[in-house]
Short mmCIF file of C-alpha atoms in Angstrom, two decimals:
data_model
loop_
_atom_site.label_atom_id
_atom_site.label_comp_id
_atom_site.label_asym_id
_atom_site.label_seq_id
_atom_site.Cartn_x
_atom_site.Cartn_y
_atom_site.Cartn_z
CA MET A 15 -38.23 -194.79 187.26
CA ARG A 16 -37.35 -191.19 187.99
CA GLY A 17 -34.04 -189.78 186.92
CA ILE A 18 -30.80 -190.15 188.85
CA ALA A 19 -28.40 -187.23 189.08
CA SER A 20 -24.66 -187.53 189.58
CA LEU A 21 -22.52 -184.63 190.75
CA SER A 22 -18.75 -184.99 190.66
CA HIS A 23 -16.58 -182.63 192.67
CA ALA A 24 -13.48 -182.29 194.83
CA PRO A 25 -13.63 -184.57 197.93
CA ALA A 26 -12.40 -181.90 200.34
CA LEU A 27 -15.65 -180.00 199.79
CA SER A 28 -18.01 -182.82 200.68
CA ILE A 29 -19.66 -181.11 203.67
CA ALA A 30 -20.26 -177.89 201.77
CA ALA A 31 -21.54 -179.83 198.79
CA ARG A 32 -23.92 -181.83 200.95
CA ARG A 33 -25.34 -178.62 202.38
CA ALA A 34 -25.62 -177.14 198.89
CA LEU A 35 -27.48 -180.18 197.58
CA SER A 36 -29.89 -180.43 200.48
CA THR A 37 -30.83 -176.79 200.92
CA THR A 38 -32.46 -176.64 197.48
CA VAL A 39 -35.39 -178.95 196.90
CA GLU A 40 -35.95 -178.20 193.21
CA PRO A 41 -34.03 -180.38 190.76
CA GLY A 42 -31.85 -179.40 187.84
CA PRO A 43 -31.35 -175.70 187.15
CA ARG A 44 -32.16 -174.43 190.64
CA ARG A 45 -29.70 -176.81 192.25
CA LEU A 46 -26.98 -175.65 189.86
CA ASP A 47 -28.07 -172.03 190.40
CA HIS A 48 -27.57 -172.54 194.11
CA LEU A 49 -24.12 -174.06 193.65
CA ARG A 50 -23.03 -171.27 191.33
CA ALA A 51 -24.27 -168.52 193.67
CA ASN A 52 -23.23 -169.97 197.03
CA HIS A 53 -20.42 -172.42 196.35
CA PRO A 54 -18.61 -171.13 193.23
CA SER A 55 -15.51 -173.26 193.81
CA ILE A 56 -17.63 -176.43 193.81
CA TYR A 57 -19.59 -175.24 190.78
CA ALA A 58 -16.40 -174.51 188.82
CA ASP A 59 -15.17 -178.07 189.35
CA CYS A 60 -18.42 -180.05 189.06
CA ARG A 61 -20.23 -182.00 186.39
CA TYR A 62 -23.98 -182.58 186.79
CA SER A 63 -25.29 -185.60 184.89
CA ILE A 64 -28.91 -186.73 184.78
CA VAL A 65 -29.65 -190.37 183.98
CA GLU A 66 -33.20 -190.84 182.73
CA ILE A 67 -34.75 -193.94 181.18
CA SER A 68 -37.75 -192.11 179.66
CA ALA A 69 -37.18 -190.37 176.33
CA ALA A 70 -39.87 -187.78 177.03
CA LEU A 71 -38.56 -186.92 180.51
CA ALA A 72 -34.97 -186.83 179.25
CA ALA A 73 -36.00 -184.27 176.64
CA THR A 74 -37.79 -182.21 179.30
CA GLN A 75 -34.74 -182.23 181.56
CA ALA A 76 -32.48 -181.22 178.69
CA ALA A 77 -34.78 -178.32 177.83
CA ARG A 78 -34.92 -177.09 181.44
CA LEU A 79 -31.15 -177.24 181.77
CA GLY A 80 -30.44 -175.85 178.31
CA ALA A 81 -28.59 -172.76 177.19
CA ASP A 82 -31.10 -170.38 178.82
CA SER A 83 -30.08 -171.58 182.30
CA GLY A 84 -26.43 -170.77 181.70
CA HIS A 85 -25.31 -174.26 182.79
CA ALA A 86 -24.71 -175.80 179.36
CA ARG A 87 -21.05 -176.59 180.14
CA ARG A 88 -21.79 -178.08 183.55
CA PHE A 89 -24.43 -180.72 182.80
CA ASP A 90 -25.58 -183.46 180.46
CA VAL A 91 -28.66 -185.69 180.19
CA GLN A 92 -28.08 -189.39 179.53
CA ARG A 93 -31.00 -191.54 178.43
CA ARG A 94 -30.41 -195.07 179.72
CA ASP A 95 -31.15 -197.57 182.48
CA ALA A 96 -29.18 -196.58 185.58
CA THR A 97 -29.23 -200.16 186.93
CA ARG A 98 -27.22 -201.53 183.97
CA ALA A 99 -23.47 -201.43 184.56
CA ASP A 100 -22.76 -201.80 180.84
CA ASP A 101 -24.43 -198.43 180.19
CA TRP A 102 -22.32 -196.46 182.70
CA PRO A 103 -19.01 -194.79 181.81
CA ALA A 104 -16.49 -195.59 184.54
CA HIS A 105 -15.81 -192.71 186.92
CA PRO A 106 -13.25 -193.58 189.62
CA GLY A 107 -13.26 -190.14 191.26
CA PRO A 108 -15.49 -188.79 194.02
CA CYS A 109 -19.11 -187.96 193.22
CA PHE A 110 -22.55 -187.66 194.79
CA VAL A 111 -25.37 -189.75 193.31
CA LEU A 112 -28.81 -188.28 194.02
CA ALA A 113 -31.80 -190.63 193.92
CA MET A 114 -34.91 -188.68 194.82
CA GLU A 115 -37.92 -191.04 194.81
CA VAL A 116 -36.11 -193.49 192.54
CA LEU A 117 -36.08 -196.61 194.71
CA ASP A 118 -39.87 -196.74 195.03
CA ASN A 119 -40.29 -197.12 191.27
CA LEU A 120 -37.62 -199.78 190.74
CA ALA A 121 -38.75 -203.29 189.82
CA HIS A 122 -39.21 -205.89 192.58
CA ASP A 123 -39.35 -209.66 192.43
CA LEU A 124 -42.35 -211.36 194.06
CA VAL A 125 -41.49 -214.55 195.91
CA THR A 126 -43.90 -216.79 197.78
CA ARG A 127 -43.58 -219.61 200.26
CA ARG A 128 -46.33 -222.10 200.93
CA GLY A 129 -46.73 -223.70 204.33
CA GLY A 130 -49.72 -225.84 203.59
CA ALA A 131 -52.92 -225.97 201.61
CA THR A 132 -54.23 -222.62 202.84
CA TRP A 133 -51.17 -220.73 204.11
CA ARG A 134 -48.93 -218.66 201.86
CA GLN A 135 -46.47 -215.88 202.59
CA ALA A 136 -45.46 -213.39 199.87
CA ALA A 137 -42.68 -210.84 199.80
CA PHE A 138 -41.56 -208.27 197.25
CA LEU A 139 -37.75 -208.17 197.03
CA PRO A 140 -35.90 -205.00 195.86
CA THR A 141 -33.79 -206.82 193.27
CA ALA A 142 -33.48 -203.84 190.90
CA ALA A 143 -32.30 -201.66 193.81
CA LEU A 144 -29.60 -204.23 194.57
CA ARG A 145 -28.60 -204.21 190.91
CA LEU A 146 -28.33 -200.42 191.05
CA LEU A 147 -26.12 -200.59 194.15
CA ASP A 148 -23.89 -203.20 192.47
CA THR A 149 -23.62 -200.91 189.45
CA LEU A 150 -22.70 -197.85 191.51
CA HIS A 151 -19.95 -199.73 193.36
CA ALA A 152 -18.60 -201.15 190.11
CA MET A 153 -18.69 -198.03 187.94
CA LEU A 154 -18.55 -195.20 190.51
CA PRO A 155 -16.37 -196.62 193.30
CA GLY A 156 -15.84 -193.17 194.82
CA HIS A 157 -19.54 -192.40 195.10
CA ALA A 158 -21.77 -191.28 197.95
CA LEU A 159 -25.41 -192.17 197.39
CA LEU A 160 -27.98 -189.72 198.74
CA ALA A 161 -31.44 -191.27 198.42
CA ALA A 162 -34.80 -190.01 199.66
CA ASP A 163 -37.92 -192.15 199.51
CA PHE A 164 -40.96 -193.61 201.24
CA ASP A 165 -40.21 -195.85 204.23
CA SER A 166 -43.87 -196.91 204.52
CA LEU A 167 -47.08 -196.57 202.52
CA PRO A 168 -50.61 -196.13 203.88
CA GLU A 169 -53.57 -198.41 203.25
CA VAL A 170 -51.87 -200.84 200.88
CA SER A 171 -54.46 -203.35 199.69
CA ILE A 172 -52.02 -205.79 198.07
CA ARG A 173 -50.93 -208.53 200.44
CA GLY A 174 -47.29 -209.34 201.11
CA VAL A 175 -44.18 -208.00 202.80
CA ASN A 176 -43.03 -204.75 201.19
CA ALA A 177 -46.11 -204.76 198.93
CA PRO A 178 -46.58 -201.82 196.55
CA LEU A 179 -49.24 -199.17 196.45
CA VAL A 180 -50.91 -199.12 193.03
CA ALA A 181 -53.00 -196.03 192.40
CA THR A 182 -54.66 -194.15 189.56
CA THR A 183 -55.43 -190.44 189.76
CA GLU A 184 -58.28 -189.16 187.59
CA LYS A 185 -59.90 -185.72 187.77
CA GLY A 186 -58.36 -185.01 191.14
CA SER A 187 -59.44 -188.25 192.82
CA THR A 188 -57.24 -191.25 193.58
CA ARG A 189 -58.32 -194.86 193.20
CA ASP A 190 -56.24 -197.70 194.65
CA HIS A 191 -55.96 -201.07 192.93
CA GLY A 192 -55.86 -204.47 194.57
CA THR A 193 -53.32 -205.81 192.07
CA TYR A 194 -50.16 -204.66 190.34
CA LEU A 195 -51.34 -206.35 187.12
CA VAL A 196 -52.85 -203.22 185.58
CA PRO A 197 -52.49 -202.03 181.98
CA ARG A 198 -49.18 -200.31 181.36
CA GLY A 199 -49.27 -196.57 181.95
CA THR A 200 -52.62 -196.57 183.74
CA ALA A 201 -51.38 -196.46 187.35
CA ASP A 202 -48.47 -195.40 189.51
CA ILE A 203 -46.80 -198.40 191.17
CA PHE A 204 -44.45 -197.62 194.02
CA PHE A 205 -42.90 -199.60 196.83
CA PRO A 206 -41.79 -198.70 200.36
CA THR A 207 -38.07 -198.84 201.09
CA ASP A 208 -36.66 -200.71 204.06
CA PHE A 209 -33.82 -198.33 204.91
CA ARG A 210 -32.11 -200.75 207.29
CA LEU A 211 -32.07 -203.35 204.55
CA LEU A 212 -30.88 -200.70 202.08
CA ALA A 213 -27.82 -200.04 204.28
CA GLU A 214 -27.08 -203.78 204.46
CA LEU A 215 -27.43 -204.19 200.69
CA HIS A 216 -25.22 -201.17 200.01
CA ALA A 217 -22.48 -202.51 202.31
CA GLU A 218 -22.76 -206.00 200.82
CA ALA A 219 -22.51 -204.62 197.28
CA GLY A 220 -19.36 -202.74 198.29
CA CYS A 221 -17.76 -205.90 199.66
CA GLY A 222 -18.59 -207.76 196.46
CA ALA A 223 -17.13 -205.15 194.10
CA ALA A 224 -14.09 -205.92 191.95
CA ARG A 225 -12.04 -203.76 194.31
CA PRO A 226 -13.81 -203.96 197.67
CA ARG A 227 -13.81 -200.67 199.55
CA PRO A 228 -14.97 -199.76 203.04
CA THR A 229 -18.34 -198.06 203.14
CA CYS A 230 -20.36 -196.25 205.74
CA SER A 231 -24.03 -195.33 205.81
CA SER A 232 -26.66 -193.54 207.83
CA SER A 233 -30.36 -192.81 207.47
CA VAL A 234 -32.75 -190.47 209.21
CA LYS A 235 -36.35 -189.42 208.92
CA THR A 236 -36.92 -186.58 206.48
CA ALA A 237 -37.92 -184.13 209.21
CA GLU A 238 -34.64 -184.72 211.06
CA PHE A 239 -32.66 -184.36 207.84
CA MET A 240 -34.38 -181.10 206.94
CA GLY A 241 -33.98 -179.80 210.48
CA ILE A 242 -30.21 -180.20 210.21
CA TRP A 243 -29.38 -179.52 206.59
CA ALA A 244 -32.13 -177.28 205.20
CA ALA A 245 -32.32 -173.52 205.65
CA PRO A 246 -34.38 -172.89 208.84
CA GLY A 247 -37.52 -170.91 208.14
CA ALA A 248 -36.97 -170.67 204.40
CA THR A 249 -40.16 -172.64 203.69
CA ARG A 250 -42.22 -171.60 206.72
CA THR A 251 -45.71 -170.39 205.88
CA ARG A 252 -47.33 -167.23 207.28
CA SER A 253 -49.17 -169.31 209.85
CA GLY A 254 -45.88 -170.72 211.11
CA TYR A 255 -46.44 -174.13 209.52
CA GLU A 256 -43.22 -175.77 208.31
CA PRO A 257 -44.06 -178.34 205.58
CA LEU A 258 -40.49 -179.67 205.32
CA LEU A 259 -40.67 -180.72 208.96
CA SER A 260 -44.33 -181.72 209.23
CA ASP A 261 -45.27 -183.26 205.87
CA TYR A 262 -44.04 -186.55 204.42
CA SER A 263 -43.74 -188.25 207.79
CA ASN A 264 -43.47 -191.60 205.98
CA THR A 265 -40.22 -190.73 204.20
CA SER A 266 -36.53 -191.09 205.07
CA VAL A 267 -33.15 -190.06 203.68
CA PHE A 268 -30.17 -192.38 203.18
CA LEU A 269 -26.48 -191.57 202.73
CA GLY A 270 -24.01 -194.33 201.93
CA GLY A 271 -20.67 -194.73 200.23
CA CYS A 272 -17.06 -193.71 200.71
CA PRO A 273 -16.27 -192.71 204.31
CA GLU A 274 -14.56 -189.57 202.97
CA LEU A 275 -17.89 -188.33 201.60
CA CYS A 276 -20.24 -189.76 204.24
CA ASP A 277 -18.62 -188.34 207.36
CA PRO A 278 -20.31 -187.02 209.43
CA PRO A 279 -23.52 -189.09 209.34
CA LEU A 280 -26.76 -187.47 208.24
CA GLY A 281 -28.05 -187.03 211.77
CA GLU A 282 -24.92 -185.33 213.11
CA ARG A 283 -24.61 -181.57 213.15
CA VAL A 284 -21.39 -179.94 211.91
#
């Protein structure tokens, strides 16, 4: 599971903060560099926390965001499981939770239904994603979740609804596996995200929280998101090719949470 970042800030600056977070695609120090240079009032009042389950990656993130970056007072790295509510310190105030390619690596439950001797239907359910949403509503009730991930995966050989792509890359070549039962650490296992279902799960988790709160959500394809919120032409190549608009056609962006932080929707220009 890749790390989750949480940025707390004043709610009145949500639109500016959303622009600041989306116009930089590099994590960690560059995002904070951008906030400090372009939105100093947000930077002065923010706290950037990275939640990482891997000890090695947590150490790498801490090193990249260390004293040399000048952000030592504005960030911290927390090594833990982001889906576990018991591991989160409660934060009732407004914050953005950034989940960039996190959902695809979360655990899924495989369920099957048999309709006879030869017929069987299988589906992979995003149970860990639901647990994460429950945790966010419980521990960060003022959050807005900004998640970017794959909405479909090509040439999946494993059968079943929402089946994962299991692949190993060796010496520049990729080999797909026909099963997810591979030795630990030998392959990348990632799932597509049903963004319509994600919105339903996020709303349901909000209704089931200890203090239910109204939520809103929106999702758009990555190209549409970048066309609205990214800096036009900043990543255009000499040939005129724009990778942010043309690549990753099988990805989408989701925004859900408190109406104060999620208005306007992702696909609406302001």
